[in-house]
XYZ file of C-alpha atoms in Angstrom:
714
model
C 0.000 0.000 0.000
C 2.831 2.369 0.909
C 4.633 1.922 -2.395
C 1.496 2.308 -4.501
C 0.516 5.518 -2.717
C 4.051 6.851 -3.055
C 4.015 6.451 -6.808
C 0.452 7.762 -7.181
C 0.932 10.914 -5.099
C 4.471 11.801 -6.137
C 3.897 11.157 -9.836
C 0.445 12.737 -10.092
C 1.812 16.045 -11.438
C -0.399 18.021 -9.053
C 0.158 21.745 -9.567
C -1.645 22.955 -6.449
C -2.619 21.773 -3.005
C -6.238 21.357 -4.133
C -5.204 19.089 -7.020
C -2.951 17.084 -4.694
C -5.545 16.194 -2.068
C -7.911 14.974 -4.779
C -5.397 12.399 -6.061
C -5.881 10.030 -3.114
C -6.846 10.218 0.548
C -3.229 9.410 1.552
C -1.726 12.321 -0.373
C -0.546 15.417 1.426
C 0.979 18.725 0.306
C 3.991 20.404 1.872
C 3.256 24.141 2.145
C 6.779 24.982 3.400
C 8.114 27.565 0.966
C 11.686 26.234 1.287
C 10.786 22.563 0.852
C 11.766 22.011 -2.795
C 15.357 21.478 -3.903
C 16.860 22.947 -7.079
C 15.366 21.405 -10.185
C 12.267 19.954 -8.512
C 8.876 20.868 -9.937
C 6.168 22.069 -7.587
C 4.325 18.762 -8.068
C 7.051 17.244 -5.852
C 5.265 18.900 -2.918
C 2.528 16.257 -3.341
C 3.466 12.984 -1.719
C 2.174 10.428 0.740
C 2.356 11.582 4.340
C 5.199 9.342 5.512
C 7.361 10.338 2.543
C 6.778 14.042 3.220
C 7.982 13.531 6.781
C 11.041 11.598 5.590
C 11.779 14.416 3.157
C 11.903 16.754 6.157
C 8.649 18.626 5.658
C 7.575 20.116 8.976
C 4.462 18.229 10.160
C 2.783 21.572 10.861
C 3.271 22.467 7.179
C 1.651 19.309 5.761
C -1.821 19.968 4.366
C -3.954 16.864 4.811
C -7.642 17.762 5.342
C -9.948 14.963 6.486
C -13.630 14.277 5.956
C -16.163 14.233 8.772
C -19.761 13.410 9.742
C -22.119 15.683 11.632
C -25.556 14.456 12.807
C -27.928 17.427 12.623
C -31.252 15.790 13.541
C -31.413 12.604 15.570
C -34.847 11.948 17.075
C -35.073 8.431 18.539
C -37.399 5.920 16.898
C -40.898 5.885 18.377
C -42.066 3.357 20.951
C -45.801 3.695 20.228
C -48.423 1.414 21.734
C -51.891 0.841 20.248
C -53.644 0.591 23.613
C -52.483 3.903 25.107
C -54.963 6.735 25.605
C -52.914 9.426 23.876
C -52.657 8.921 20.127
C -49.715 10.366 18.206
C -50.239 12.157 14.929
C -48.545 10.560 11.909
C -45.935 13.349 11.759
C -45.019 12.622 15.398
C -44.062 9.011 14.671
C -40.419 8.272 13.865
C -39.355 4.946 12.354
C -35.949 5.944 10.972
C -32.957 7.481 12.766
C -31.071 9.786 12.267
C -33.120 12.169 10.124
C -30.478 14.611 8.879
C -26.692 14.498 8.517
C -23.931 16.592 7.006
C -21.018 14.722 5.427
C -17.758 16.417 4.516
C -16.117 14.338 1.790
C -12.534 14.201 0.629
C -11.808 12.293 -2.582
C -11.192 8.608 -1.948
C -12.095 8.756 1.764
C -15.502 7.139 2.463
C -17.637 8.339 5.359
C -19.746 5.686 7.079
C -22.745 6.143 9.350
C -25.398 3.912 10.900
C -29.085 4.148 10.029
C -31.713 2.544 12.284
C -35.198 1.442 11.243
C -37.925 0.268 13.626
C -41.470 -0.731 12.669
C -43.798 1.306 14.863
C -46.816 -0.336 16.430
C -50.237 1.037 15.470
C -48.827 2.924 12.471
C -51.578 4.700 10.418
C -52.619 3.193 7.089
C -54.375 4.675 4.050
C -55.878 2.115 1.652
C -57.346 3.030 -1.723
C -59.381 0.351 -3.483
C -59.255 0.710 -7.279
C -61.700 -1.623 -9.017
C -62.193 -2.665 -12.609
C -65.932 -2.129 -13.347
C -66.029 -3.753 -16.766
C -68.918 -6.209 -17.254
C -66.948 -9.343 -16.298
C -66.533 -7.929 -12.761
C -70.320 -7.706 -12.097
C -70.471 -10.393 -9.401
C -67.275 -9.010 -7.805
C -68.961 -5.621 -7.284
C -71.642 -7.254 -5.141
C -69.021 -8.673 -2.776
C -67.117 -5.376 -2.528
C -70.199 -3.385 -1.478
C -69.677 -4.279 2.199
C -65.890 -4.131 2.017
C -65.610 -0.803 3.875
C -66.989 -1.811 7.268
C -65.655 -5.377 7.057
C -62.126 -4.193 6.229
C -62.315 -1.514 8.936
C -63.065 -4.221 11.471
C -60.218 -6.470 10.315
C -57.675 -3.639 10.129
C -58.332 -2.732 13.773
C -56.078 -5.675 14.625
C -53.242 -3.836 12.872
C -53.942 -0.143 13.436
C -56.432 2.128 15.143
C -55.879 4.817 12.496
C -57.204 3.520 9.164
C -58.681 5.283 6.139
C -60.225 3.766 3.036
C -61.140 5.164 -0.376
C -62.583 3.837 -3.619
C -62.097 4.410 -7.326
C -63.293 2.661 -10.472
C -61.908 2.141 -13.987
C -63.149 0.962 -17.367
C -61.181 2.141 -20.425
C -60.260 5.077 -22.663
C -63.426 6.517 -24.156
C -62.383 6.271 -27.813
C -62.503 3.583 -30.504
C -61.428 0.788 -30.652
C -61.486 0.408 -26.850
C -65.231 1.156 -26.552
C -68.149 1.466 -28.932
C -68.821 5.131 -29.735
C -72.199 4.661 -31.408
C -74.707 6.862 -29.483
C -76.877 4.027 -28.217
C -73.948 1.791 -27.170
C -72.179 4.752 -25.581
C -75.173 5.424 -23.314
C -75.635 1.728 -22.458
C -72.673 -0.368 -23.670
C -74.110 -3.686 -22.429
C -76.166 -5.973 -24.657
C -79.511 -7.624 -23.963
C -81.526 -6.362 -21.040
C -78.480 -5.383 -19.007
C -78.553 -1.793 -17.740
C -74.977 -0.477 -17.614
C -73.493 2.956 -17.092
C -71.701 4.769 -19.910
C -67.948 3.981 -20.220
C -65.343 6.126 -18.462
C -61.609 5.961 -17.930
C -61.260 6.533 -14.174
C -63.452 7.964 -11.401
C -62.411 8.834 -7.870
C -65.618 7.696 -6.173
C -64.610 8.192 -2.544
C -61.769 10.244 -1.116
C -59.889 8.502 1.708
C -62.057 8.486 4.844
C -62.341 6.728 8.188
C -66.073 6.114 7.615
C -66.509 2.524 6.458
C -70.296 2.881 6.074
C -69.779 5.759 3.636
C -67.583 3.448 1.563
C -70.354 0.839 1.563
C -73.027 3.381 0.572
C -71.107 4.831 -2.384
C -69.868 1.470 -3.660
C -73.467 0.193 -3.569
C -74.450 2.986 -5.971
C -71.849 1.953 -8.576
C -72.886 0.335 -11.859
C -71.008 -1.951 -14.181
C -69.918 -0.690 -17.608
C -68.404 -2.426 -20.644
C -65.546 -2.074 -23.134
C -64.691 -3.881 -26.369
C -61.143 -5.214 -25.949
C -59.924 -7.660 -23.312
C -57.279 -5.463 -21.661
C -58.202 -2.576 -19.370
C -56.988 0.990 -18.816
C -55.753 0.351 -15.285
C -52.412 2.144 -15.789
C -54.194 5.438 -16.524
C -56.062 5.140 -13.222
C -53.025 4.037 -11.163
C -51.103 7.080 -12.425
C -53.907 9.444 -11.363
C -54.287 7.783 -7.957
C -50.537 8.238 -7.384
C -50.122 11.861 -8.480
C -53.447 13.375 -7.350
C -52.484 13.387 -3.679
C -54.874 16.133 -2.585
C -57.920 14.758 -4.435
C -57.317 11.218 -3.177
C -56.573 12.472 0.337
C -53.272 10.671 0.901
C -51.635 11.336 4.275
C -47.935 10.927 5.096
C -48.514 7.399 6.399
C -48.399 3.876 4.959
C -50.106 4.135 1.566
C -51.657 1.026 0.032
C -53.241 0.853 -3.416
C -55.306 -2.276 -4.095
C -55.959 -2.811 -7.814
C -58.666 -5.410 -8.444
C -59.224 -6.810 -11.945
C -59.788 -9.976 -13.965
C -58.003 -8.721 -17.105
C -54.668 -7.602 -18.460
C -53.510 -4.004 -18.977
C -52.613 -1.538 -21.683
C -49.315 0.336 -21.482
C -47.319 3.002 -23.382
C -47.683 2.637 -27.146
C -51.094 0.970 -27.095
C -52.725 4.401 -27.373
C -51.747 4.513 -31.044
C -54.639 2.137 -31.746
C -56.970 5.015 -30.880
C -54.805 7.688 -32.533
C -53.331 8.827 -29.193
C -49.586 9.442 -29.507
C -48.720 12.021 -26.830
C -46.761 10.361 -23.979
C -48.416 10.397 -20.582
C -47.286 13.536 -18.737
C -47.524 12.049 -15.231
C -49.658 14.906 -13.886
C -53.025 15.078 -12.179
C -55.998 15.611 -14.531
C -59.012 15.032 -12.305
C -61.997 17.311 -12.819
C -65.066 16.581 -10.693
C -63.215 13.428 -9.659
C -63.061 12.132 -13.240
C -59.949 11.666 -15.392
C -60.490 14.020 -18.335
C -57.411 13.428 -20.507
C -57.675 9.734 -21.357
C -58.420 10.627 -24.990
C -55.406 12.980 -25.132
C -52.510 11.182 -23.424
C -51.219 7.668 -24.046
C -51.106 5.052 -21.281
C -48.070 5.402 -18.944
C -45.039 3.180 -19.424
C -44.171 0.716 -16.672
C -40.986 2.652 -15.851
C -42.950 5.918 -15.569
C -45.466 4.225 -13.267
C -42.669 2.753 -11.100
C -41.136 6.200 -10.709
C -44.401 7.866 -9.657
C -45.396 5.110 -7.231
C -41.963 5.365 -5.621
C -42.007 9.184 -5.532
C -45.364 9.101 -3.736
C -44.475 6.165 -1.429
C -47.336 3.967 -2.610
C -47.233 0.197 -2.137
C -49.334 -1.655 -4.690
C -51.352 -4.843 -4.192
C -52.568 -6.489 -7.411
C -55.689 -8.510 -6.581
C -56.201 -10.458 -9.822
C -57.838 -13.685 -10.900
C -55.782 -16.845 -11.257
C -55.780 -16.621 -15.060
C -53.737 -13.392 -14.981
C -51.401 -14.329 -12.099
C -48.345 -14.875 -14.384
C -48.803 -11.466 -16.053
C -49.073 -9.517 -12.819
C -46.267 -11.467 -11.137
C -43.967 -10.310 -13.942
C -45.236 -6.763 -13.346
C -44.578 -7.158 -9.602
C -40.926 -7.959 -10.342
C -40.625 -4.537 -11.984
C -42.386 -2.554 -9.254
C -40.568 -2.448 -5.903
C -42.712 -2.921 -2.797
C -45.634 -4.518 -4.625
C -47.514 -7.790 -4.106
C -49.823 -10.070 -6.082
C -52.781 -11.971 -4.589
C -55.156 -14.440 -6.193
C -58.665 -13.015 -6.320
C -61.495 -15.535 -6.214
C -63.891 -15.484 -9.141
C -66.333 -13.276 -7.190
C -63.866 -11.358 -4.947
C -65.162 -13.080 -1.795
C -61.619 -13.468 -0.430
C -60.550 -9.862 -0.968
C -60.155 -8.983 2.737
C -57.874 -11.941 3.481
C -55.931 -11.144 0.323
C -55.376 -7.519 1.434
C -54.328 -8.502 4.982
C -51.863 -11.139 3.730
C -50.373 -8.802 1.129
C -50.005 -5.985 3.670
C -48.215 -8.277 6.119
C -45.878 -9.395 3.360
C -45.086 -5.848 2.237
C -44.658 -4.381 5.705
C -42.305 -7.148 6.870
C -39.605 -6.041 4.431
C -37.676 -2.767 4.418
C -35.744 -1.746 1.307
C -33.638 1.414 1.237
C -33.359 3.542 -1.874
C -31.497 6.770 -2.527
C -32.111 9.663 -4.870
C -29.822 10.706 -7.707
C -26.176 10.853 -6.683
C -23.943 13.786 -7.696
C -21.267 13.100 -10.291
C -18.377 11.098 -8.852
C -20.226 10.099 -5.651
C -20.887 6.419 -4.831
C -22.852 4.747 -2.040
C -22.687 1.245 -0.525
C -24.967 -0.464 1.985
C -24.503 -3.179 4.591
C -27.565 -4.466 6.441
C -27.624 -5.890 9.967
C -30.994 -7.617 10.196
C -32.772 -9.808 12.742
C -30.600 -12.333 14.593
C -27.465 -10.564 13.357
C -27.915 -11.645 9.729
C -25.770 -9.386 7.508
C -26.164 -8.490 3.848
C -23.909 -6.724 1.358
C -24.209 -5.515 -2.229
C -27.846 -5.275 -3.289
C -28.816 -7.387 -0.266
C -27.218 -4.714 1.903
C -30.176 -2.459 1.096
C -32.877 -4.652 2.648
C -34.026 -6.671 5.646
C -36.878 -9.196 5.622
C -39.161 -10.869 8.167
C -39.407 -7.721 10.302
C -42.151 -7.817 12.903
C -43.754 -4.842 14.628
C -41.301 -3.469 17.189
C -38.233 -5.012 15.520
C -35.223 -2.747 15.035
C -32.689 -3.268 12.228
C -29.750 -1.161 11.145
C -27.724 -0.329 8.053
C -24.101 0.731 7.625
C -24.051 3.265 4.792
C -20.799 4.448 3.205
C -20.663 7.454 0.888
C -17.534 8.246 -1.081
C -16.538 10.966 -3.521
C -14.014 10.117 -6.224
C -13.566 13.660 -7.445
C -14.761 17.195 -6.925
C -17.593 18.548 -9.115
C -16.441 19.274 -12.654
C -17.105 22.963 -12.062
C -14.322 22.924 -9.474
C -16.643 24.634 -6.994
C -17.320 22.914 -3.712
C -21.041 23.697 -3.660
C -23.040 21.490 -1.229
C -25.246 18.749 -2.673
C -28.196 17.037 -1.007
C -29.217 13.401 -1.364
C -32.053 11.554 0.361
C -32.367 7.967 1.547
C -35.721 6.438 2.414
C -37.332 3.052 2.958
C -39.482 2.170 -0.042
C -43.170 2.620 0.707
C -42.584 4.951 3.637
C -42.770 8.732 3.715
C -39.926 9.178 6.185
C -36.492 9.885 4.758
C -32.957 10.833 5.738
C -31.596 14.085 4.352
C -27.838 14.049 3.741
C -25.988 17.262 2.880
C -22.673 16.627 1.117
C -19.843 19.120 1.393
C -16.771 18.528 -0.771
C -13.169 19.232 0.197
C -11.827 20.585 -3.076
C -9.036 22.788 -1.767
C -6.744 23.165 1.225
C -7.248 25.530 4.126
C -4.013 27.337 3.267
C -5.525 28.337 -0.102
C -7.754 30.839 1.722
C -4.609 32.773 2.661
C -3.307 32.996 -0.906
C -1.716 36.184 -2.231
C -3.100 37.066 -5.708
C -0.728 38.519 -8.338
C 2.149 37.803 -5.963
C 5.634 39.143 -6.546
C 6.902 35.671 -5.665
C 5.374 34.481 -8.911
C 7.056 35.681 -12.114
C 5.890 39.272 -12.792
C 2.795 38.660 -10.664
C 1.468 35.939 -12.981
C 0.097 33.749 -10.204
C -1.337 33.474 -6.714
C 1.147 32.447 -4.062
C -0.665 29.889 -1.903
C 0.324 26.884 0.175
C 4.029 27.565 -0.415
C 3.823 27.561 -4.236
C 2.647 29.626 -7.174
C -0.776 28.789 -8.574
C -0.529 30.211 -12.060
C -3.023 32.495 -13.755
C -4.732 31.305 -16.935
C -2.246 31.084 -19.793
C 0.812 30.731 -17.513
C 2.734 27.611 -16.480
C 5.969 26.706 -14.754
C 7.185 26.463 -11.183
C 7.071 30.267 -10.834
C 4.553 30.826 -13.668
C 7.494 32.039 -15.695
C 6.272 30.644 -19.020
C 3.423 31.469 -21.321
C 1.485 28.586 -22.829
C 2.432 29.991 -26.243
C 6.109 29.310 -25.472
C 5.924 25.728 -24.386
C 7.236 24.200 -27.630
C 10.234 26.422 -28.313
C 13.509 24.655 -29.104
C 15.330 26.192 -26.126
C 12.805 24.833 -23.679
C 12.614 21.447 -25.416
C 16.358 20.936 -24.945
C 15.805 20.745 -21.192
C 13.445 17.825 -21.744
C 15.909 15.586 -23.624
C 17.924 13.096 -21.601
C 21.661 13.075 -22.448
C 20.973 15.416 -25.386
C 19.008 12.631 -27.077
C 16.380 12.999 -29.780
C 13.345 11.950 -27.779
C 11.497 14.626 -25.824
C 10.575 13.308 -22.375
C 11.520 9.786 -23.560
C 8.370 9.846 -25.730
C 6.400 9.326 -22.526
C 5.435 12.911 -21.763
C 5.164 16.522 -22.894
C 7.718 19.271 -22.422
C 5.952 22.060 -20.542
C 8.012 25.165 -19.910
C 11.248 23.172 -19.994
C 9.935 20.488 -17.632
C 8.629 17.042 -18.516
C 5.040 16.333 -17.582
C 4.561 12.590 -17.911
C 1.587 11.081 -19.713
C -1.130 9.338 -17.753
C -2.131 5.807 -18.734
C -5.581 4.221 -18.835
C -4.672 2.118 -15.803
C -4.130 4.688 -12.996
C -1.814 2.233 -11.192
C 0.620 2.391 -14.131
C 2.815 5.486 -13.830
C 5.554 7.139 -15.862
C 8.029 9.035 -13.684
C 11.503 10.542 -13.579
C 12.880 13.917 -14.678
C 12.631 12.837 -18.331
C 9.736 10.384 -17.853
C 12.312 7.686 -18.440
C 11.005 5.472 -15.652
C 7.830 3.482 -15.192
C 6.442 0.967 -12.736
C 5.085 -1.620 -15.164
C 7.943 -2.655 -17.517
C 9.818 -5.009 -15.169
C 10.603 -8.728 -15.450
C 7.733 -11.066 -14.683
C 7.508 -14.534 -13.175
C 4.370 -16.707 -13.198
C 2.770 -13.847 -15.186
C 3.189 -11.546 -12.183
C 5.152 -8.317 -12.152
C 8.335 -8.945 -10.134
C 6.948 -12.396 -9.366
C 4.459 -10.848 -6.947
C 7.329 -10.501 -4.454
C 8.533 -6.979 -5.117
C 7.781 -3.618 -6.673
C 8.741 -2.176 -10.018
C 10.699 1.063 -9.816
C 12.163 2.636 -12.932
C 11.877 -0.639 -14.860
C 13.808 -2.596 -12.228
C 12.426 -4.942 -9.592
C 13.046 -3.995 -5.971
C 12.492 -7.309 -4.221
C 10.819 -7.904 -0.900
C 12.852 -9.332 1.961
C 13.908 -12.977 1.360
C 13.573 -12.690 -2.427
C 16.129 -11.930 -5.124
C 16.565 -12.225 -8.874
C 15.629 -9.960 -11.779
C 11.978 -10.976 -11.357
C 12.117 -11.518 -7.558
C 11.376 -15.184 -8.276
C 14.276 -16.582 -6.248
C 13.426 -17.211 -2.599
C 16.213 -16.855 -0.028
C 14.240 -19.048 2.339
C 16.263 -22.203 3.220
C 13.708 -24.140 5.257
C 12.694 -26.124 2.160
C 16.306 -27.325 1.822
C 16.658 -28.631 5.386
C 17.235 -32.391 5.616
C 16.025 -34.567 8.479
C 19.458 -34.295 10.096
C 19.137 -30.502 10.254
C 21.742 -29.875 7.539
C 21.186 -27.811 4.418
C 20.875 -30.311 1.555
C 22.414 -33.034 3.796
C 25.746 -31.287 3.398
C 25.846 -32.578 -0.183
C 24.683 -29.506 -2.060
C 23.671 -25.829 -1.997
C 20.249 -24.237 -1.529
C 19.440 -22.142 -4.627
C 16.071 -20.319 -4.681
C 14.690 -22.715 -2.094
C 15.735 -25.848 -4.048
C 18.729 -28.128 -3.353
C 21.354 -28.329 -6.118
C 23.349 -31.474 -5.306
C 27.134 -31.133 -5.757
C 27.529 -34.732 -7.024
C 25.259 -36.237 -9.699
C 25.079 -39.522 -7.779
C 22.994 -37.838 -5.068
C 19.319 -37.134 -5.658
C 16.122 -36.146 -3.865
C 14.699 -32.858 -2.438
C 17.560 -32.644 0.096
C 20.232 -34.772 -1.696
C 19.412 -37.699 0.587
C 19.203 -40.459 -2.055
C 22.172 -42.214 -3.696
C 20.917 -44.944 -6.036
C 24.463 -46.050 -6.972
C 25.927 -46.078 -3.499
C 26.944 -49.472 -2.004
C 24.044 -51.169 -0.270
C 21.262 -49.973 -2.585
C 20.864 -53.352 -4.260
C 20.795 -55.298 -1.004
C 18.349 -52.787 0.512
C 15.692 -53.423 -2.142
C 16.460 -57.126 -2.867
C 13.642 -58.681 -0.820
C 10.987 -56.319 -2.168
C 12.053 -56.878 -5.780
C 11.924 -60.659 -5.205
C 8.430 -60.666 -3.766
C 7.047 -58.181 -6.329
C 8.645 -59.863 -9.376
C 8.689 -63.547 -8.423
C 6.387 -63.828 -5.358
C 9.119 -65.425 -3.247
C 11.551 -64.367 -0.536
C 11.424 -63.180 3.047
C 8.801 -60.510 2.370
C 6.481 -62.739 0.396
C 3.712 -62.494 3.021
C 4.043 -58.727 3.662
C 4.829 -57.694 0.110
C 1.755 -55.552 -0.472
C 2.284 -53.691 2.781
C 6.067 -53.178 2.663
C 6.967 -53.087 -1.011
C 4.538 -50.831 -2.874
C 6.930 -47.850 -2.810
C 8.366 -48.377 -6.325
C 7.085 -48.829 -9.856
C 7.951 -52.292 -11.272
C 8.660 -52.880 -14.971
C 9.540 -56.375 -16.237
C 11.792 -56.913 -19.290
C 12.655 -60.074 -21.248
C 16.450 -60.042 -20.943
C 19.463 -58.134 -19.681
C 19.832 -56.088 -22.850
C 16.507 -54.416 -22.200
C 17.534 -53.017 -18.819
C 18.164 -49.245 -18.783
C 21.815 -48.377 -19.321
C 23.695 -45.595 -17.457
C 24.680 -43.902 -20.726
C 21.015 -43.647 -21.752
C 19.811 -41.869 -18.636
C 19.865 -38.258 -17.368
C 19.593 -39.558 -13.774
C 21.675 -41.881 -11.575
C 21.026 -45.601 -11.974
C 22.061 -48.670 -9.926
C 22.552 -52.064 -11.690
C 21.925 -54.957 -9.320
C 22.666 -58.706 -9.422
C 21.369 -60.659 -6.423
C 21.111 -64.337 -5.432
C 17.834 -65.858 -4.279
C 17.207 -68.740 -1.831
C 17.560 -71.303 -4.645
C 21.002 -70.000 -5.631
C 19.604 -68.353 -8.752
C 20.607 -64.901 -9.963
C 18.052 -62.183 -10.664
C 18.923 -58.887 -12.332
C 17.342 -55.450 -11.886
C 18.023 -51.694 -11.907
C 16.980 -49.146 -9.293
C 16.620 -45.416 -10.013
C 14.683 -42.327 -8.970
C 13.342 -40.209 -11.800
C 11.222 -37.086 -11.154
C 10.613 -38.236 -7.560
C 9.316 -41.617 -8.831
C 11.228 -44.793 -7.800
C 11.585 -47.169 -10.767
C 12.683 -50.829 -10.775
C 13.343 -52.665 -14.060
C 13.721 -56.451 -13.505
C 14.592 -59.322 -15.884
C 11.658 -61.695 -15.656
C 13.771 -64.908 -16.014
C 16.276 -66.091 -13.416
C 19.926 -66.879 -14.220
C 21.633 -70.180 -13.370
C 24.655 -70.734 -11.026
C 26.530 -73.862 -12.033
C 24.376 -76.860 -12.963
C 21.375 -75.701 -10.903
C 18.098 -75.208 -12.722
C 16.333 -71.911 -12.078
């Protein structure tokens, strides 16, 4: 880490303290006016902190501003009970803590804070029931007529503060979605059915705590009819979301139940009726009726997702089994939404709503608004029972019951200052999806050093007043460059100045790795920020060194000016030679058994007759043949002293049988030591074999026929 930061800071060509501190969080700037030596550019003031100290910069003169966190509003989460006499207003309930922070960010230095979330007991709920009133939903309407009081009674188990509203949809009132003939427009149903004229969306009942009022108004509703199978539900959902005042939404849990037995139209389908203007996402309710269905196209799914999120609405799709697959795909695109199976006549709607609410409210998912350029955010969740999540899972916790408290570690980091160069504050917001509460985070950016506020404009210390003297160096005016702003940009390519950028009077300016600016080489930057050109003439780099195992300097050193500087215990041009000798230690404690030298952690035996990892094996030494005689006998001929224990004692070598002596390996044919053996068995017969170790494998070649001694038969 130290070496990487050294190269990054020192070679970053920072021309001011502000530029330096934006290179990396470990970079500092020496503001001591006398710090630089002759020939050094002012960018040499930018270095990692330890190097600045080693280069004798007074610690008091090192500019190294740090980021910070300030908690501005930190109300504790609410411990609210449903059975207490005093009821809190929705705005008095706090489920997220803290509520406001100020973060001061320096480039590359993340700031981390903890965010708590606790589900409050007896939290208020607004529920808006949006129902498809096309003809196929006739029997469903009968079962919804008493929904208000029944749902009020069931919801009392969850909250004492509940409001309910009702809206109805059919379809856009143009061909080919409905029939526009006068008679069919007045009564679109056939036969003796008496239906109301088609409409796009009506807000029948604003959110209220009067369940009997819901029942009364729903009882007055009539079924209508349209021509195509899909419905205009997206038009209605958009209006329910954006018309906050007309619907009566409070800043509490907002539930939208959409009940239908059909599919949906979305953006682009309006062309069938000659409607091409994209949905504008605004409220167009007049007398509680959507008036622009003939003018604007249906919303896109993405547009709907955005508006539902902006208005903290959680959606429950109560649909018949036939359309479950369609709406489950839609659910995957809409955060904090649920799908329930509606019975053919909506008789199970209350249970469906309760189950869906419990599912939605048991999960918290954090989302943040648009981040400023160069700012990133990461989440880590600490959920029930200490379960942790990172990445996308770091944004959410599941299976949260009422009263449970979970927390999130949130890190915010800035990689660079705003492109304008101005450190203007930015504000971002984090909130749990489906909740109105949010955390406001003000971001301040450290784009310059404190010493810059004491700068001297048009200073005499800068050539002819062509710069501001700040932080111990000249910050040049526009059009001027150089350590003392002594050069004009128009002069940077003159021959006299270029001569100072050629090493040893060579032809290449800045070694072809940089530009000559005012007689000084400014090295090029590479795509990979870890790869750096450096040196007075940009003649050095940290990436053109020898490699081993496809790793720069073998992974055991650093590359400085095209030469490997090896870590301790490594040597060689690619730092691939270990000086560690433990791998060369024999069982007797000697290096290579005293028969060789340890080179790069491997024994090099001084005599070719010795082999093995620590030169412990001598196949041709006296005694080798006798040592292996019994095992060769039992393996090759199934006789001898080890006949009964052969499998246990003698499986350590590979056996190869040959027909005659001429087929045995010969010493002149081998690149490894070889022992030729001739041994006598119990019947006074000779048997012939060779013993060798090749590539750590013990090999025995044996002649499969025995030789005679005298007149004996073998």
